[in-house]
Short mmCIF file of C-alpha atoms in Angstrom, two decimals:
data_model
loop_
_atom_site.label_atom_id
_atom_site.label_comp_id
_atom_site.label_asym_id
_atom_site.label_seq_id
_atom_site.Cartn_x
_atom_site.Cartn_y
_atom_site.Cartn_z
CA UNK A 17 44.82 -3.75 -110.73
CA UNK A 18 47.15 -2.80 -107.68
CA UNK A 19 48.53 0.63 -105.96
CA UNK A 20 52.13 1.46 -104.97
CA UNK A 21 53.41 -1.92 -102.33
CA UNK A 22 53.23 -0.49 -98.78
CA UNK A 23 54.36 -1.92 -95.68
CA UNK A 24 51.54 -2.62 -93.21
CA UNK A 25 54.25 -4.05 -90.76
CA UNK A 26 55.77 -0.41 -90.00
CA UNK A 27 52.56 0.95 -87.97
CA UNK A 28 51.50 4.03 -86.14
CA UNK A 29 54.25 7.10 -86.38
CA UNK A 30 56.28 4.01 -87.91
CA UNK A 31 53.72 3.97 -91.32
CA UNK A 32 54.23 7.26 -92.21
CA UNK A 33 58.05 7.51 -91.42
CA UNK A 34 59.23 4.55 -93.33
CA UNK A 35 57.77 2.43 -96.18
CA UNK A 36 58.48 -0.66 -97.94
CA UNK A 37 61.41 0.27 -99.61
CA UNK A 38 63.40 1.81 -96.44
CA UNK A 39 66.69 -0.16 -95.64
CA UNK A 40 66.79 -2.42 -92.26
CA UNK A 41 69.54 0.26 -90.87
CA UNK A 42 66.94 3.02 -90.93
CA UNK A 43 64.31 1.00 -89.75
CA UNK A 44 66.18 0.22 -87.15
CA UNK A 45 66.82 3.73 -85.93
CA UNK A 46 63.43 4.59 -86.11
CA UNK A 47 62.03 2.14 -84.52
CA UNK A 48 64.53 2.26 -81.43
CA UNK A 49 64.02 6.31 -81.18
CA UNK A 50 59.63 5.03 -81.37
CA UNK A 51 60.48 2.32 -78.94
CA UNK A 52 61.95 4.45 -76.47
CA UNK A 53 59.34 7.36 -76.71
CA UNK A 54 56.37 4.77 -76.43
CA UNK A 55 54.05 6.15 -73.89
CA UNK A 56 51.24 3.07 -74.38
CA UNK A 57 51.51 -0.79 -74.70
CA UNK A 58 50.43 -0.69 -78.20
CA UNK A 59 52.93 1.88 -78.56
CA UNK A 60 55.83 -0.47 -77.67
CA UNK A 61 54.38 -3.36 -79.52
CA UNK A 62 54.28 -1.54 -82.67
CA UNK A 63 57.62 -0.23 -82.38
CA UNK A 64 58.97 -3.87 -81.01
CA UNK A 65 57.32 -5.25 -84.05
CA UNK A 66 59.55 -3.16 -86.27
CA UNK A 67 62.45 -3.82 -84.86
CA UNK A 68 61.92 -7.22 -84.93
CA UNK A 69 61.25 -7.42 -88.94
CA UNK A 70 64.63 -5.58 -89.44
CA UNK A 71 67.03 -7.45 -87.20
CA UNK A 72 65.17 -10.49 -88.71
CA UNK A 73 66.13 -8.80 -92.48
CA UNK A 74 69.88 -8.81 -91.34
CA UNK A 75 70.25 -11.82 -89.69
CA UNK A 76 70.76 -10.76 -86.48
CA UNK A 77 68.49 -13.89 -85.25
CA UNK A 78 68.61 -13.14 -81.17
CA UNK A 79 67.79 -9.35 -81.34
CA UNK A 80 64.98 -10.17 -84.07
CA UNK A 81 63.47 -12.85 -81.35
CA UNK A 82 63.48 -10.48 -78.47
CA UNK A 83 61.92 -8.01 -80.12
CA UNK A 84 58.93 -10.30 -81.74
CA UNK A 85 59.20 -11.52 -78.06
CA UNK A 86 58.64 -7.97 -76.66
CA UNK A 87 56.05 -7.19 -79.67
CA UNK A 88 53.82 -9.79 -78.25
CA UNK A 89 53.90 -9.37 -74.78
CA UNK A 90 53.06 -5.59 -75.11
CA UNK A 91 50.10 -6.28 -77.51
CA UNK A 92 49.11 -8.94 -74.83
CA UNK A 93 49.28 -6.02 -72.35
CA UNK A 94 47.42 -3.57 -74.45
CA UNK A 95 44.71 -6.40 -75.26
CA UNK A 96 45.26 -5.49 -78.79
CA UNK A 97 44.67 -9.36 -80.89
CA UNK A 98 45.92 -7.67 -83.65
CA UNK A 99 48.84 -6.57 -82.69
CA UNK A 100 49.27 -10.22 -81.20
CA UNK A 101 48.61 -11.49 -84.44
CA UNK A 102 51.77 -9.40 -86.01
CA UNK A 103 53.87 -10.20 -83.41
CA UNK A 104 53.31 -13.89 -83.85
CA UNK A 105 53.59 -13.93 -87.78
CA UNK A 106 57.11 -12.15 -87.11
CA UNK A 107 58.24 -14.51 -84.80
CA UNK A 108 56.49 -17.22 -87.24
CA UNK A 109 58.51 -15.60 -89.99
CA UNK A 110 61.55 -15.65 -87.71
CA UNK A 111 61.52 -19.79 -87.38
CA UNK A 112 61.24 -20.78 -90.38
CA UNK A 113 64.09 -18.51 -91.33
CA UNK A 114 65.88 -20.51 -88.95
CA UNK A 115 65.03 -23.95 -90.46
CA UNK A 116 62.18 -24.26 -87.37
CA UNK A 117 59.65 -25.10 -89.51
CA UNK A 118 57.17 -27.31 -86.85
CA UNK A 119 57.36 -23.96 -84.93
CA UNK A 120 57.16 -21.38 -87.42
CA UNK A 121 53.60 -23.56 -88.68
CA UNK A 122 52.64 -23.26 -85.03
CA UNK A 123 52.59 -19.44 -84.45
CA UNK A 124 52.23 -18.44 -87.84
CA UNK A 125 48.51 -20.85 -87.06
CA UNK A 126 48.63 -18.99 -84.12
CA UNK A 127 48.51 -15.56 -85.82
CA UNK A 128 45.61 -16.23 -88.46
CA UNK A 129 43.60 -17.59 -85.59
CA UNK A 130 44.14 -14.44 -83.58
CA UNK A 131 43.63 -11.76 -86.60
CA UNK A 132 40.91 -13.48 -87.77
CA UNK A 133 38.98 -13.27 -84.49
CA UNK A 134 40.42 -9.88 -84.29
CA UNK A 135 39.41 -8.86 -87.71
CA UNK A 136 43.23 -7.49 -88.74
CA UNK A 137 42.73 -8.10 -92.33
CA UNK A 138 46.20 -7.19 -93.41
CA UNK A 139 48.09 -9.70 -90.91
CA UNK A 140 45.67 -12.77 -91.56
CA UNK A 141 46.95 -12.54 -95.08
CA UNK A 142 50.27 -11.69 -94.53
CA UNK A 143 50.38 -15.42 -91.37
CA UNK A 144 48.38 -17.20 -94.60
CA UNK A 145 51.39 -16.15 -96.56
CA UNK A 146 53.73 -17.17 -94.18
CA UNK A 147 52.07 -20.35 -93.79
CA UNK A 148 51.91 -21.28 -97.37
CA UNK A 149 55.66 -20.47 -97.91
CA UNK A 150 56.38 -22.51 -95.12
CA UNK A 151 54.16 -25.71 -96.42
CA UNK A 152 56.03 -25.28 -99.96
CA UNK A 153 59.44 -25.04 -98.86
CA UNK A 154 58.76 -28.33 -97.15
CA UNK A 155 57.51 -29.37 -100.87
CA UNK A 156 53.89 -29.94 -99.52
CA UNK A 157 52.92 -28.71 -102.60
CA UNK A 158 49.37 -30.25 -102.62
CA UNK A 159 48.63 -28.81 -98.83
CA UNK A 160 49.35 -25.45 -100.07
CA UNK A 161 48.81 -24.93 -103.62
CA UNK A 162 45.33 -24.04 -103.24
CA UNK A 163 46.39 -21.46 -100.58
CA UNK A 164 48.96 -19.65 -102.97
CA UNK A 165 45.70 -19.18 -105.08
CA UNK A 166 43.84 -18.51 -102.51
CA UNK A 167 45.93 -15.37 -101.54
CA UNK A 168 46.95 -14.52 -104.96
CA UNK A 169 43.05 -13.45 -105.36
CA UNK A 170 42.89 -12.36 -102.44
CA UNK A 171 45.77 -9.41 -103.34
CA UNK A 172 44.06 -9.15 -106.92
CA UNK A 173 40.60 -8.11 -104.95
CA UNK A 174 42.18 -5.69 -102.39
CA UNK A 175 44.85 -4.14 -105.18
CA UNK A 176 47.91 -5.28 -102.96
CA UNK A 177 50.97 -5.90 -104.62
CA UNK A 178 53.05 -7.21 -102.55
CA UNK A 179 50.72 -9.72 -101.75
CA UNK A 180 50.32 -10.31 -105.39
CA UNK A 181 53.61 -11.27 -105.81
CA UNK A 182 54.17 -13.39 -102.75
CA UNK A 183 51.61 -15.68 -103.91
CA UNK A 184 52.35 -15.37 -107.62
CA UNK A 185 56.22 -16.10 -107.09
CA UNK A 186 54.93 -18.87 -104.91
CA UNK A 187 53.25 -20.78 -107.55
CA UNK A 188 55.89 -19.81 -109.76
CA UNK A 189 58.20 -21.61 -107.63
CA UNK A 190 56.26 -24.60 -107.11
CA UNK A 191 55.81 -24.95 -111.05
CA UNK A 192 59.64 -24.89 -111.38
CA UNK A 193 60.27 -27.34 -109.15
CA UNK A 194 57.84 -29.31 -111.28
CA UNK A 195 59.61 -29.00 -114.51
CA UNK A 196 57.41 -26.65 -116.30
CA UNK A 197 59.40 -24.15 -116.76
CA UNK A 198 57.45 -21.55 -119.31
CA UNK A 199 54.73 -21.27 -116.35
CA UNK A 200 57.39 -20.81 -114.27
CA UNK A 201 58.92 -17.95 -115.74
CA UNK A 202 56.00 -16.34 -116.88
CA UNK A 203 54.66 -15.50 -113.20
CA UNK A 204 58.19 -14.76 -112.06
CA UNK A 205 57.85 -12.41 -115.11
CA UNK A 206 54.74 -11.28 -114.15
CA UNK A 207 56.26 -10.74 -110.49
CA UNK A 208 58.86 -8.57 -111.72
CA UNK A 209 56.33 -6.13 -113.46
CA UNK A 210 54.21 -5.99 -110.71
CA UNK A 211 57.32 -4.99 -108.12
CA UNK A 212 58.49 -2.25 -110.53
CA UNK A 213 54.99 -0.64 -111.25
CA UNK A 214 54.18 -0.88 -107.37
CA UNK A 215 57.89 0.35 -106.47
CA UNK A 216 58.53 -2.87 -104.47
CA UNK A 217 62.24 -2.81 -104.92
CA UNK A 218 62.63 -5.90 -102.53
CA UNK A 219 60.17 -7.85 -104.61
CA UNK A 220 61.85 -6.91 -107.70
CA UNK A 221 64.61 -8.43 -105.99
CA UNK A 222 63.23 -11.53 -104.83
CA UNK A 223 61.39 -11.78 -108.26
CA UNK A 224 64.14 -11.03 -110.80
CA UNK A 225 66.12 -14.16 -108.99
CA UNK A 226 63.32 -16.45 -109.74
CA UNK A 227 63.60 -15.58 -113.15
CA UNK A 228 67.39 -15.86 -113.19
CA UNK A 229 67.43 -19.65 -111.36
CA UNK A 230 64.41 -20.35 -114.80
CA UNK A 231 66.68 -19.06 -117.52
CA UNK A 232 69.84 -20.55 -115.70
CA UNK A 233 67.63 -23.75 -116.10
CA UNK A 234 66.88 -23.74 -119.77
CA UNK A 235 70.73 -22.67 -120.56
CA UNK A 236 70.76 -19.00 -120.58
CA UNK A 237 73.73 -18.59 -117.97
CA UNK A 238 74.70 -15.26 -118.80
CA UNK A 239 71.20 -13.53 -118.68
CA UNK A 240 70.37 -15.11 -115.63
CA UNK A 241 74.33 -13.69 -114.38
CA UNK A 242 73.02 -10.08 -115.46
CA UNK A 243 69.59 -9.97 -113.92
CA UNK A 244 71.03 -11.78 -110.34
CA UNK A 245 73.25 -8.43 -110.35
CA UNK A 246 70.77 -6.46 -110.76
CA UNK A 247 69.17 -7.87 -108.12
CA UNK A 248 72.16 -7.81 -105.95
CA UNK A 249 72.41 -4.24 -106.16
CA UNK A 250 69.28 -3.94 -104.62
CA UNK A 251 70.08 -6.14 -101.82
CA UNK A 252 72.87 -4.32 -100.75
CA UNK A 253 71.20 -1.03 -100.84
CA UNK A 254 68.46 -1.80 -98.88
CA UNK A 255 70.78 -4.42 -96.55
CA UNK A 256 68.59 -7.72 -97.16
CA UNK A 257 71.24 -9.96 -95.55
CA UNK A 258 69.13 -13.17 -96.39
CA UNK A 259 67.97 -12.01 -99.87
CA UNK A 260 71.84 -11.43 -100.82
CA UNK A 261 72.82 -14.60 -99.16
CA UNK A 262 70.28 -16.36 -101.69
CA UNK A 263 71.40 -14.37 -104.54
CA UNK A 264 75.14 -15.93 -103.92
CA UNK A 265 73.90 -19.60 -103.88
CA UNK A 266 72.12 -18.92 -106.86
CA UNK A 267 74.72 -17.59 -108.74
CA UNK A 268 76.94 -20.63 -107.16
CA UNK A 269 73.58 -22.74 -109.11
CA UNK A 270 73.91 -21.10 -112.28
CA UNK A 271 77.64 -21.26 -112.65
CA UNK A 272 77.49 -25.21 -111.70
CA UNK A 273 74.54 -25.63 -114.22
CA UNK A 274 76.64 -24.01 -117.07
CA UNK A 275 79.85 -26.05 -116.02
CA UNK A 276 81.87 -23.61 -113.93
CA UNK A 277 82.80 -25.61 -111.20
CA UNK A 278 85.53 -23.04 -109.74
CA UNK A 279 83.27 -20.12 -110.00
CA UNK A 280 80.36 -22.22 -108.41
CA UNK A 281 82.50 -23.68 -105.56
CA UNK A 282 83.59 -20.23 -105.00
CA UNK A 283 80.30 -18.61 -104.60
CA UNK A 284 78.58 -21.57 -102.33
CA UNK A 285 81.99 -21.13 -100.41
CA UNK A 286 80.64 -17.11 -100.03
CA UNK A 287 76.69 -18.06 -99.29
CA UNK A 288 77.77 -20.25 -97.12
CA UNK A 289 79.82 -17.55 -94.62
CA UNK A 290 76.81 -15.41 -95.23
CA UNK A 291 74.19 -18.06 -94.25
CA UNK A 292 76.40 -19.21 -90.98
CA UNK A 293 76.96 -15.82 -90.04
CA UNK A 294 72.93 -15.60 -89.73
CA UNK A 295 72.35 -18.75 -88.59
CA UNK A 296 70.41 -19.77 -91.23
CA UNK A 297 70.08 -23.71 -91.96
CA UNK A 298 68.52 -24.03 -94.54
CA UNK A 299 70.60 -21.86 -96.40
CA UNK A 300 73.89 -23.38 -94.70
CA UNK A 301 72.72 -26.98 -95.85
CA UNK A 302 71.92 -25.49 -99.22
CA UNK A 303 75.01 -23.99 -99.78
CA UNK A 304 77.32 -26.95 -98.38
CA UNK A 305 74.69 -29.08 -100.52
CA UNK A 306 76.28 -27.05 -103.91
CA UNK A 307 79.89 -27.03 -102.57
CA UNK A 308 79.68 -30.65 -101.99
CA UNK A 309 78.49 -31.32 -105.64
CA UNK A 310 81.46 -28.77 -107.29
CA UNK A 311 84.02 -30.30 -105.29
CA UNK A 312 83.09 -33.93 -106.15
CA UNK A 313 82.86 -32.37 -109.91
CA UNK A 314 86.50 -30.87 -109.22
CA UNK A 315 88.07 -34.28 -108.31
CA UNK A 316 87.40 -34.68 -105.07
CA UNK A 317 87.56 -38.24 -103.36
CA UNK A 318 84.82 -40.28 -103.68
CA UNK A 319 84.60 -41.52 -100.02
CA UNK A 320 84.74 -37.73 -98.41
CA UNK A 321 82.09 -36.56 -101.09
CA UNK A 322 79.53 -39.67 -100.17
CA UNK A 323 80.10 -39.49 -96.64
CA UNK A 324 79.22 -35.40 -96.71
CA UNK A 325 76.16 -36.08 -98.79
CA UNK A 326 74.67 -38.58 -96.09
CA UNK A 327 75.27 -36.02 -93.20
CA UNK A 328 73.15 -33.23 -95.62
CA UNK A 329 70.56 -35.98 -96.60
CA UNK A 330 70.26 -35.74 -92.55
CA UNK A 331 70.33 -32.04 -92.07
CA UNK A 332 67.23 -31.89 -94.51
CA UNK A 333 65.49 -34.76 -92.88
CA UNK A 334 65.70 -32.94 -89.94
CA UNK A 335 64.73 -29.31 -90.98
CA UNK A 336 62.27 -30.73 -93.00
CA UNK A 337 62.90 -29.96 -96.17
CA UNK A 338 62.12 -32.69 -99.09
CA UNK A 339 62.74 -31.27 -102.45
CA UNK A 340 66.56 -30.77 -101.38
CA UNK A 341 66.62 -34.20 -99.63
CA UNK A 342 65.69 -35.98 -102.50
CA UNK A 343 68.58 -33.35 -104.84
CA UNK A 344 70.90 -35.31 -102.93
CA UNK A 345 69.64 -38.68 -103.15
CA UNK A 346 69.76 -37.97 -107.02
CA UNK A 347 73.00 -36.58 -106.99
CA UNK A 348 74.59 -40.12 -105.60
CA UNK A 349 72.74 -42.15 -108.12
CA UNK A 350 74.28 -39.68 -110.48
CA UNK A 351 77.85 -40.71 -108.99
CA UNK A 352 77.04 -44.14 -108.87
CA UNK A 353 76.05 -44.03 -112.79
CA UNK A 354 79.32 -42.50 -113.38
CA UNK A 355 80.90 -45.09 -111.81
CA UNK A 356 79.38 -47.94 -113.27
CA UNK A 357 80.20 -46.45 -116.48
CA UNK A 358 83.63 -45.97 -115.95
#
């Protein structure tokens, strides 16, 4: 069982003035006018906090670290752990968004430590989260596979969907990126049901690409084409920046899985702008990562397309991420097959 998703990051006067489907453009003029009327320390952190999760949302990477900056230092001020402990899984959130993934382990750490001597329930699950996304987008998948289930039951006890869904979609991912697919798009399924009843449009979002990048998988282009517009048309209403960004590369995915190698160099071309425009890595190396592969599959030389891949196979050495390092190691053998075959 769950309740409607809430939004435990949007606190004080913030809580009952916005809610978890609000878009970042609101939140961010609420939490300015909150920010400016603050009379207390846990006043300003609160507000800080909030302004921090929505510049984050639209990639507007400096003003989201100031504020998770100024979140902190207030809570520090108001001797509020708690509020410490938000601050840091924001600014946690914040680096691995950024591709610093040694750093964004390191406060998100930081933050269960903190609400778990503080007793803040809500933001030791929410730093667990963080830290179990970031351990699987590094593909430590045995480090954090037990913590997925961990907080999935977690959610399931407390009746929290968007918790719920975090975890669920994280196992789901990690079973996709192990080949078995049904699993897979069963509990992005599951996720999708669980965002509508709980009127978690974001999650919906976030969800109903998982199951388009599954169905793309198993051949089923143009459902997957229909449900990542749906999804888009969330995104833009409620201005995720990232989420939108990721929508584009995955359409770019499912249009080079069924062939399209125009339509797929077009949309990495588009992800790409988006991602840069955030500064966002991991999303820039994913996206060049596609345009690389359409272009080689368009004709383009040899040499240029080998000599690209081994600057990416360095970009994701460096951020840390393994599953993609090793798409491109594949991807030369593939050319190298081709070759020999020729």
């Amino acid at each position: 069982m769950h309740g409607k998703a809430f939004a435990p990051e949007y606190q004080g006067d913030l809580g009952s003035a916005l809610g978890v489907n609000s878009s970042y453009e609101e939140v961010l003029t609420e939490a300015g006018r909150a920010l400016s009327q603050a009379d207390t320390a846990l006043e300003r952190a609160r507000a800080a906090l909030a302004l921090a999760e929505a510049n984050r949302r639209l990639g507007r990477v400096d003003d989201a670290r100031a504020a998770w900056r100024k979140s902190y230092r207030s809570a520090r001020a108001a001797g509020e752990a708690g509020a410490m402990a938000w601050a840091l899984w924001s600014g946690g959130t914040l680096a691995r968004q950024c591709g610093e993934l040694r750093l964004a382990r390191r406060l998100l750490a930081w933050g269960v430590a903190l609400a778990a001597d503080s007793g803040e329930r809500l933001a030791h699950g929410y730093a667990l989260a963080g830290l179990a996304e970031t351990g699987r987008i590094q593909g430590d998948y045995a480090a954090v596979a037990a913590l997925h289930e961990q907080l999935l039951e977690q959610g399931r006890a407390h009746g929290e969907a968007r918790h719920m869904v975090w975890a669920m979609s994280g196992i789901a991912q990690m079973r996709r990126n192990t080949g078995d697919y049904a699993e897979a798009l069963e509990l992005f399924t599951e996720c999708v049901r669980i965002s509508a009843e709980a009127q978690d449009a974001r999650g919906r979002a976030w969800s109903l690409r998982g199951v388009a990048d599954v169905l793309s998988l198993r051949g089923e282009a143009e459902r997957a084409l229909t449900l990542l517009s749906e999804a888009e048309t969330i995104c833009r209403a409620m201005d995720l920046a990232s989420a939108l960004a990721y929508n584009h590369k995955m359409r770019g995915n499912v249009f080079y899985r069924d062939g399209r190698y125009g339509a797929a160099r077009e949309m990495y071309a588009i992800a790409l702008e988006e991602f840069s425009a955030m500064r966002e890595p991991r999303g820039v190396a994913l996206s060049r990562l596609g345009l690389v592969k359409s272009r080689a599959r368009l004709g383009r030389d040899r040499g240029e397309t080998l000599a690209e891949l081994a600057e990416l196979e360095g970009d994701f050495a460096r951020i840390g991420l393994r599953g993609a390092r090793e798409t491109v190691v594949a991807f030369r053998q593939e050319l190298a097959t081709e070759l020999s075959m020729a």
